[in-house]
CSV table of C-alpha atoms in Angstrom, one decimal:
chain,number,residue,atom,x,y,z
A,9,MET,CA,158.2,91.9,123.8
A,10,SER,CA,162.0,91.9,123.4
A,11,LYS,CA,164.0,88.8,124.3
A,12,GLY,CA,165.5,90.8,127.2
A,13,GLY,CA,162.1,91.7,128.4
A,14,VAL,CA,161.0,88.1,128.3
A,15,ALA,CA,164.1,87.0,130.2
A,16,LEU,CA,163.5,89.6,132.9
A,17,ASN,CA,159.9,88.5,133.1
A,18,TYR,CA,161.0,84.9,133.6
A,19,ILE,CA,163.4,85.9,136.4
A,20,GLY,CA,160.6,87.8,138.1
A,21,LYS,CA,158.4,84.8,137.8
A,22,ILE,CA,161.0,82.7,139.7
A,23,ILE,CA,161.3,85.3,142.4
A,24,ARG,CA,157.5,85.4,142.8
A,25,ARG,CA,157.3,81.6,142.9
A,26,GLU,CA,159.8,81.4,145.7
A,27,ARG,CA,158.0,84.1,147.7
A,28,GLU,CA,154.6,82.4,147.2
A,29,PHE,CA,156.0,79.0,148.1
A,30,HIS,CA,156.9,80.2,151.5
A,31,LYS,CA,153.9,82.4,152.1
A,32,SER,CA,151.4,79.6,151.1
A,33,SER,CA,148.5,81.7,149.9
A,34,LEU,CA,146.2,81.1,146.9
A,35,LYS,CA,147.5,83.0,143.9
A,36,GLN,CA,146.8,80.9,140.9
A,37,GLY,CA,143.7,79.0,139.7
A,38,LEU,CA,144.3,76.1,137.3
A,39,LEU,CA,141.0,75.7,135.5
A,40,ASP,CA,140.6,72.5,133.5
A,41,VAL,CA,137.5,73.8,131.9
A,42,THR,CA,136.8,70.6,129.8
A,43,PHE,CA,138.2,67.2,129.0
A,44,LYS,CA,136.8,67.4,125.5
A,45,CYS,CA,139.5,67.5,122.8
A,46,ASN,CA,139.7,67.5,119.0
A,47,LEU,CA,143.1,65.8,119.0
A,48,ARG,CA,144.5,62.3,119.9
A,49,CYS,CA,147.9,63.0,121.3
A,50,GLN,CA,150.1,60.0,121.9
A,51,PHE,CA,151.2,61.1,125.4
A,52,CYS,CA,147.9,62.3,126.7
A,53,GLY,CA,145.1,60.2,128.2
A,54,VAL,CA,142.4,62.9,128.4
A,55,TRP,CA,140.8,62.2,125.1
A,56,CYS,CA,140.4,58.4,125.7
A,57,ASP,CA,139.4,58.7,129.4
A,58,GLU,CA,136.0,57.3,130.1
A,59,ASN,CA,135.8,58.5,133.7
A,60,PRO,CA,132.1,59.2,134.3
A,61,ARG,CA,133.0,62.4,136.2
A,62,TRP,CA,133.9,64.1,133.0
A,63,LYS,CA,130.4,63.8,131.7
A,64,ASN,CA,129.2,66.2,134.4
A,65,GLU,CA,131.2,69.3,133.4
A,66,LEU,CA,130.6,72.7,134.9
A,67,SER,CA,128.4,75.0,132.8
A,68,GLU,CA,129.6,78.4,131.5
A,69,ASP,CA,127.7,80.2,134.3
A,70,GLU,CA,129.3,77.9,136.9
A,71,TRP,CA,132.8,78.7,135.6
A,72,LEU,CA,132.0,82.4,135.7
A,73,ARG,CA,131.0,82.0,139.3
A,74,VAL,CA,134.2,80.1,140.1
A,75,ILE,CA,136.2,82.9,138.5
A,76,ASP,CA,134.4,85.4,140.6
A,77,ASP,CA,135.0,83.4,143.8
A,78,LEU,CA,138.7,83.1,143.0
A,79,ALA,CA,139.0,86.9,142.4
A,80,ASP,CA,137.1,87.6,145.6
A,81,TYR,CA,139.5,85.4,147.6
A,82,GLY,CA,142.5,87.3,146.2
A,83,CYS,CA,143.6,84.9,143.5
A,84,GLU,CA,145.8,86.9,141.0
A,85,ARG,CA,146.2,84.5,138.0
A,86,VAL,CA,144.0,82.0,136.2
A,87,TYR,CA,145.3,79.4,133.7
A,88,LEU,CA,142.7,77.7,131.5
A,89,SER,CA,143.4,74.2,130.1
A,90,GLY,CA,141.8,71.0,129.3
A,91,GLY,CA,141.3,69.0,127.0
A,92,GLU,CA,141.1,71.9,124.6
A,93,PRO,CA,139.6,75.0,126.2
A,94,THR,CA,138.8,76.8,122.9
A,95,ILE,CA,136.3,74.1,122.1
A,96,LEU,CA,133.9,75.5,124.6
A,97,PRO,CA,131.3,78.1,123.3
A,98,GLY,CA,131.9,80.1,126.5
A,99,PHE,CA,135.7,80.3,126.2
A,100,GLY,CA,135.8,83.9,125.1
A,101,ARG,CA,133.4,85.0,127.9
A,102,MET,CA,135.6,83.2,130.5
A,103,ILE,CA,138.8,84.9,129.6
A,104,GLU,CA,137.0,88.2,129.3
A,105,HIS,CA,135.4,87.9,132.7
A,106,ALA,CA,138.7,86.8,134.4
A,107,SER,CA,140.5,89.8,132.8
A,108,GLU,CA,137.7,92.2,133.9
A,109,ARG,CA,138.1,90.8,137.5
A,110,GLY,CA,141.7,92.0,137.4
A,111,MET,CA,143.4,88.6,137.1
A,112,VAL,CA,146.3,87.7,134.7
A,113,VAL,CA,144.9,85.4,132.1
A,114,THR,CA,146.8,82.6,130.4
A,115,PHE,CA,145.6,79.4,128.7
A,116,ASN,CA,147.0,76.4,126.9
A,117,SER,CA,145.8,75.3,123.5
A,118,ASN,CA,146.7,72.9,120.6
A,119,GLY,CA,146.2,76.0,118.4
A,120,THR,CA,143.7,74.5,115.9
A,121,ARG,CA,140.8,76.8,117.0
A,122,LEU,CA,142.7,80.0,117.8
A,123,GLY,CA,141.2,81.7,114.7
A,124,ASN,CA,137.7,81.4,116.2
A,125,TRP,CA,138.7,83.6,119.2
A,126,THR,CA,141.4,86.0,117.8
A,127,ALA,CA,139.8,89.2,118.9
A,128,GLU,CA,139.0,87.9,122.4
A,129,ILE,CA,142.4,86.4,122.9
A,130,CYS,CA,144.2,89.6,122.0
A,131,SER,CA,141.9,91.7,124.1
A,132,TYR,CA,141.9,89.7,127.3
A,133,ALA,CA,144.7,87.0,127.4
A,134,ASP,CA,148.1,87.9,128.7
A,135,MET,CA,149.8,84.7,127.6
A,136,VAL,CA,148.9,81.8,125.3
A,137,TYR,CA,150.7,78.5,125.4
A,138,ILE,CA,150.5,76.7,122.0
A,139,SER,CA,151.7,73.1,121.5
A,140,ILE,CA,153.9,72.6,118.5
A,141,ASP,CA,156.1,69.5,118.6
A,142,ALA,CA,157.8,69.7,115.2
A,143,PRO,CA,157.8,72.1,112.2
A,144,ASP,CA,156.7,69.4,109.9
A,145,GLU,CA,154.4,66.3,109.5
A,146,ARG,CA,155.8,64.8,112.7
A,147,HIS,CA,153.6,67.2,114.7
A,148,ASP,CA,150.5,65.6,113.2
A,149,ILE,CA,151.8,62.1,113.9
A,150,ILE,CA,152.4,63.0,117.6
A,151,ARG,CA,149.1,64.8,117.9
A,152,GLY,CA,147.1,62.1,116.1
A,153,VAL,CA,145.1,64.2,113.6
A,154,GLU,CA,146.2,65.1,110.1
A,155,GLY,CA,146.3,68.8,109.3
A,156,THR,CA,146.9,69.9,112.9
A,157,PHE,CA,150.2,71.6,112.3
A,158,GLN,CA,148.8,73.8,109.5
A,159,LYS,CA,145.8,74.8,111.5
A,160,ALA,CA,147.9,75.7,114.5
A,161,LEU,CA,150.3,77.7,112.3
A,162,ASP,CA,147.4,79.6,110.7
A,163,GLY,CA,146.0,80.4,114.2
A,164,ILE,CA,149.4,81.7,115.4
A,165,LYS,CA,149.8,83.9,112.3
A,166,GLN,CA,146.3,85.3,112.9
A,167,LEU,CA,147.2,86.3,116.4
A,168,ILE,CA,150.4,87.9,115.4
A,169,ASP,CA,148.7,89.8,112.5
A,170,TYR,CA,145.9,91.0,114.7
A,171,LYS,CA,148.3,92.2,117.4
A,172,CYS,CA,150.3,94.1,114.8
A,173,LYS,CA,147.3,95.6,113.1
A,174,ASN,CA,145.8,96.8,116.3
A,175,GLY,CA,149.0,97.8,118.1
A,176,TYR,CA,148.5,95.2,120.9
A,177,SER,CA,151.4,94.1,123.0
A,178,ARG,CA,149.5,91.1,124.3
A,179,PRO,CA,149.2,88.2,124.5
A,180,ARG,CA,152.7,86.9,124.6
A,181,ILE,CA,152.8,83.9,122.4
A,182,HIS,CA,154.6,80.9,123.9
A,183,ILE,CA,155.2,77.8,121.8
A,184,SER,CA,155.6,74.7,124.0
A,185,THR,CA,157.4,71.7,122.4
A,186,VAL,CA,157.3,68.3,124.0
A,187,LEU,CA,160.3,66.2,123.0
A,188,SER,CA,160.4,62.4,122.7
A,189,GLN,CA,162.0,59.7,120.6
A,190,ILE,CA,159.8,60.8,117.7
A,191,ASN,CA,161.1,64.4,117.5
A,192,ALA,CA,164.4,64.3,119.4
A,193,ASP,CA,166.3,65.8,116.4
A,194,CYS,CA,163.9,68.7,115.8
A,195,ILE,CA,165.3,71.3,118.2
A,196,PRO,CA,167.4,73.4,115.7
A,197,ASP,CA,164.5,73.4,113.2
A,198,MET,CA,162.0,74.3,115.9
A,199,VAL,CA,164.1,77.2,117.1
A,200,ARG,CA,164.5,78.6,113.5
A,201,PHE,CA,160.7,78.0,112.9
A,202,ALA,CA,159.7,79.9,116.0
A,203,ASP,CA,162.1,82.7,115.4
A,204,GLU,CA,160.9,83.2,111.8
A,205,LEU,CA,157.3,83.0,112.9
A,206,GLY,CA,157.8,85.9,115.4
A,207,VAL,CA,156.6,84.3,118.6
A,208,ASP,CA,157.9,85.5,122.0
A,209,ILE,CA,159.0,82.3,123.7
A,210,LEU,CA,159.8,78.7,122.7
A,211,SER,CA,160.1,76.3,125.7
A,212,LEU,CA,161.4,72.8,125.4
A,213,HIS,CA,160.0,70.0,127.5
A,214,TYR,CA,160.3,66.2,127.8
A,215,VAL,CA,157.4,63.8,127.6
A,216,CYS,CA,156.0,62.9,131.0
A,217,ALA,CA,153.9,59.9,132.0
A,218,SER,CA,153.5,57.7,135.0
A,219,PRO,CA,153.5,53.9,134.8
A,220,MET,CA,150.5,52.3,136.3
A,221,HIS,CA,152.3,50.9,139.3
A,222,SER,CA,153.3,54.5,140.3
A,223,VAL,CA,149.6,55.5,139.9
A,224,GLU,CA,148.4,52.6,142.0
A,225,GLN,CA,151.1,53.3,144.7
A,226,SER,CA,150.2,56.9,145.1
A,227,ILE,CA,148.1,56.4,148.2
A,228,LEU,CA,146.7,58.7,150.9
A,229,ASN,CA,144.3,57.6,153.6
A,230,GLY,CA,144.2,54.2,152.0
A,231,GLU,CA,142.9,55.6,148.7
A,232,CYS,CA,144.6,56.1,145.3
A,233,VAL,CA,145.0,59.9,144.8
A,234,SER,CA,146.3,59.7,141.2
A,235,SER,CA,144.6,58.8,137.9
A,236,ASP,CA,145.6,57.1,134.7
A,237,ARG,CA,145.5,60.4,132.9
A,238,PHE,CA,149.3,60.3,132.3
A,239,ALA,CA,149.6,56.6,132.2
A,240,VAL,CA,149.2,56.0,128.5
A,241,LEU,CA,152.8,56.0,127.5
A,242,ASP,CA,154.5,53.6,125.0
A,243,ASP,CA,157.9,53.5,126.6
A,244,GLU,CA,159.8,52.1,123.6
A,245,LYS,CA,158.1,54.6,121.2
A,246,LEU,CA,158.5,57.8,123.2
A,247,TYR,CA,161.4,57.5,125.7
A,248,LEU,CA,164.8,58.1,124.2
A,249,ASP,CA,167.1,55.3,123.1
A,250,ALA,CA,170.8,55.8,122.6
A,251,ASP,CA,170.4,57.5,119.2
A,252,GLY,CA,167.6,59.7,120.5
A,253,LEU,CA,169.7,60.7,123.5
A,254,LYS,CA,172.6,61.6,121.1
A,255,ALA,CA,170.2,63.6,118.9
A,256,ILE,CA,168.7,65.6,121.8
A,257,ARG,CA,172.0,66.4,123.4
A,258,SER,CA,173.3,67.6,120.0
A,259,GLY,CA,170.2,69.8,119.5
A,260,LEU,CA,170.4,71.3,123.1
A,261,ASN,CA,174.1,72.0,122.7
A,262,ASN,CA,173.7,73.6,119.3
A,263,ILE,CA,170.7,75.9,119.6
A,264,PRO,CA,170.8,78.5,116.7
A,265,GLU,CA,171.1,82.2,117.4
A,266,THR,CA,167.7,84.0,117.3
A,267,LYS,CA,166.5,87.5,116.6
A,268,ASN,CA,163.0,87.4,118.0
A,269,VAL,CA,162.2,84.3,120.1
A,270,TRP,CA,163.6,83.6,123.6
A,271,VAL,CA,164.4,79.9,123.9
A,272,LEU,CA,163.8,78.3,127.3
A,273,ALA,CA,165.9,75.1,127.1
A,274,ASP,CA,168.0,75.1,130.3
A,275,PRO,CA,165.7,73.0,132.5
A,276,ILE,CA,165.8,70.0,130.2
A,277,ARG,CA,169.3,70.7,129.0
A,278,SER,CA,170.4,70.1,132.6
A,279,LEU,CA,168.6,66.8,133.0
A,280,PRO,CA,170.7,63.7,133.6
A,281,ASP,CA,170.7,61.0,130.9
A,282,GLU,CA,168.6,58.8,133.2
A,283,SER,CA,165.7,61.2,133.0
A,284,PHE,CA,165.6,61.0,129.2
A,285,ARG,CA,165.8,57.2,129.2
A,286,THR,CA,163.3,56.6,132.0
A,287,GLY,CA,161.0,59.7,132.2
A,288,ILE,CA,161.9,60.2,135.9
A,289,PHE,CA,162.7,63.8,136.7
A,290,PRO,CA,164.8,65.0,139.7
A,291,ILE,CA,161.8,66.4,141.6
A,292,LYS,CA,162.6,67.7,145.1
A,293,ARG,CA,159.4,69.5,146.0
A,294,CYS,CA,155.8,70.4,145.1
A,295,VAL,CA,155.3,74.1,144.6
A,296,ASN,CA,151.6,73.8,143.6
A,297,ILE,CA,150.6,72.9,147.1
A,298,SER,CA,151.5,76.4,148.3
A,299,ASN,CA,149.7,78.7,145.9
A,300,VAL,CA,147.6,76.7,143.4
A,301,LEU,CA,144.1,75.5,143.3
A,302,MET,CA,143.0,73.3,140.4
A,303,VAL,CA,139.4,73.0,139.5
A,304,MET,CA,138.6,69.9,137.4
A,305,PRO,CA,135.8,69.8,134.7
A,306,ASP,CA,133.3,68.4,137.1
A,307,GLY,CA,134.1,71.0,139.8
A,308,ALA,CA,136.2,68.8,142.1
A,309,THR,CA,139.4,70.5,143.3
A,310,THR,CA,142.9,69.3,143.7
A,311,ILE,CA,146.4,70.9,143.1
A,312,CYS,CA,147.6,69.3,139.9
A,313,PRO,CA,146.4,66.8,137.2
A,314,HIS,CA,148.7,64.1,138.5
A,315,LEU,CA,146.5,64.0,141.7
A,316,ALA,CA,143.2,64.1,139.9
A,317,ASN,CA,141.5,61.5,142.2
A,318,TYR,CA,142.1,63.5,145.3
A,319,SER,CA,139.4,66.2,145.8
A,320,MET,CA,139.6,68.9,148.5
A,321,GLY,CA,136.0,69.7,147.8
A,322,ASN,CA,133.7,70.5,144.9
A,323,VAL,CA,133.0,74.1,143.9
A,324,ARG,CA,129.4,73.2,143.4
A,325,ASP,CA,129.2,72.5,147.2
A,326,TYR,CA,131.8,74.8,148.7
A,327,SER,CA,133.3,78.2,148.3
A,328,ILE,CA,136.9,78.7,147.2
A,329,ARG,CA,137.7,80.0,150.8
A,330,GLU,CA,136.2,76.8,152.3
A,331,ILE,CA,138.1,74.6,150.0
A,332,TRP,CA,141.5,76.4,150.4
A,333,GLU,CA,141.2,76.4,154.2
A,334,SER,CA,139.8,72.9,154.4
A,335,ASP,CA,141.3,70.0,156.4
A,336,ALA,CA,141.5,68.0,153.1
A,337,ARG,CA,143.9,70.6,151.7
A,338,LYS,CA,145.9,70.9,154.9
A,339,GLN,CA,146.4,67.1,155.0
A,340,LEU,CA,147.6,67.0,151.4
A,341,LYS,CA,149.9,69.9,152.0
A,342,SER,CA,151.3,68.2,155.1
A,343,HIS,CA,151.9,65.0,153.2
A,344,LEU,CA,153.6,66.6,150.3
A,345,ARG,CA,155.9,68.8,152.5
A,346,LYS,CA,157.2,65.5,154.0
A,347,GLN,CA,157.1,63.1,151.1
A,348,LEU,CA,156.1,63.2,147.4
A,349,PHE,CA,153.9,60.6,145.8
A,350,PRO,CA,155.3,58.1,143.3
A,351,VAL,CA,153.6,59.9,140.4
A,352,CYS,CA,155.4,63.1,141.4
A,353,ARG,CA,158.6,61.8,139.9
A,354,ASN,CA,157.0,62.2,136.4
A,355,CYS,CA,155.7,65.7,137.1
A,356,SER,CA,154.6,67.6,134.0
A,357,TYR,CA,155.4,70.8,135.9
A,358,PHE,CA,159.1,69.8,136.4
A,359,SER,CA,160.6,73.1,135.2
A,360,CYS,CA,158.3,74.9,137.7
A,361,THR,CA,159.4,72.8,140.7
A,362,LEU,CA,163.1,73.6,140.6
A,363,THR,CA,164.7,74.6,143.9
A,364,LEU,CA,167.1,77.5,144.2
A,365,ASP,CA,169.9,75.0,144.5
A,366,GLN,CA,168.9,73.4,141.2
A,367,LEU,CA,168.5,76.7,139.5
A,368,PHE,CA,172.0,77.6,140.7
A,369,ARG,CA,173.4,74.4,139.2
A,370,ILE,CA,171.6,75.2,135.9
A,371,ALA,CA,173.0,78.7,135.9
A,372,MET,CA,176.5,77.1,136.3
A,373,HIS,CA,175.8,74.9,133.3
A,374,LYS,CA,175.8,71.7,135.4
A,375,ARG,CA,173.6,68.7,135.2
A,376,LEU,CA,171.0,68.1,137.8
A,377,ALA,CA,171.5,65.2,140.3
A,378,ASN,CA,170.4,61.8,139.1
A,379,PRO,CA,166.8,61.0,140.2
A,380,VAL,CA,167.0,58.7,143.2
A,381,HIS,CA,163.7,57.4,144.7
A,382,LEU,CA,163.6,55.1,147.7
A,383,GLU,CA,161.3,53.0,149.9
A,384,ASP,CA,158.0,54.5,148.8
A,385,GLY,CA,157.1,52.6,145.7
A,386,ARG,CA,159.3,54.7,143.5
A,387,LEU,CA,162.3,53.5,141.5
A,388,SER,CA,165.6,53.1,143.3
A,389,ARG,CA,168.9,54.0,141.6
A,390,GLU,CA,169.4,50.2,140.9
A,391,GLU,CA,166.0,50.0,139.2
A,392,VAL,CA,166.7,53.0,137.1
A,393,SER,CA,170.0,51.5,136.0
A,394,SER,CA,168.3,48.2,135.1
A,395,ARG,CA,165.8,50.1,132.9
A,396,VAL,CA,168.7,52.0,131.2
């Protein structure tokens, strides 16, 4: 797809998101199909989580039933994640089945096992998000396993070659880069790397994690609704210091011209300096509560991984319709419409939460407002300043 086509697709996505936010009907299923992973990423707690729930993962047949139930209820899109979804023997069957049921299929991967599923991915997936954090050995350092970059690169090349050989237009290949102190200066090199590789999109993100006090203070009905999945951050190692901030600003302001890849950098380019130094994003709303149902590996349902300890019902016990129309979901929706949880300030879906006002500021090349959090366990402006 051309850069212009990708840009138009992105604009259409924003329009659809706003429409769905106000209609509040289930349109997307986030399927965390496993918490097993072959990497040891520095900013992810999935691989070291010993929660006993994750030992009772849904079987392939159960996931196929969930996909059927989502399709029957009118869900239009499924997004497979984990852990690493391509680890599962049934991964190919899952994306095939979702595609056959008429849903748009996307998934997230570390890229190391794409070669095992090249034909299935190109036949049934519409978009694949692949995590590449630097075009050199720093990627392996961040991801915790030597040789990861080369395996991911080989997997991407196999997808591109297969698409060209068979005349396939899909899947769109989307490289996702998580920036931190470790790779703050890699932006120009990443853009050139992605462009030469021939992928469709490169999106730039900033490392997200919630301090344990934010996890513990995310309470509903007297119970903690968050988990420590995103609470494994070494602040000094990953959050930007003065030199890192200078490097990332330089990179964002000097993105090279590209021939092939469309670079999605505006959301983080517009972040205030405080966000880079503290990991607190200017979150104003939760969009997932309106149109997303997330199914965890053990079948429990929520709306996003930051609220993994709040279940609206288990798919082993209830239908998708029963869960979506349940009092548990209505209560969570009511709460989030009025007030976000402390962990929401570190939302990994930050770029998807942007309001029309924030998007307008970004279009005008303005910085977003400083993140201010008051009276609910979140940081105040004074606390942010003290950390900076």
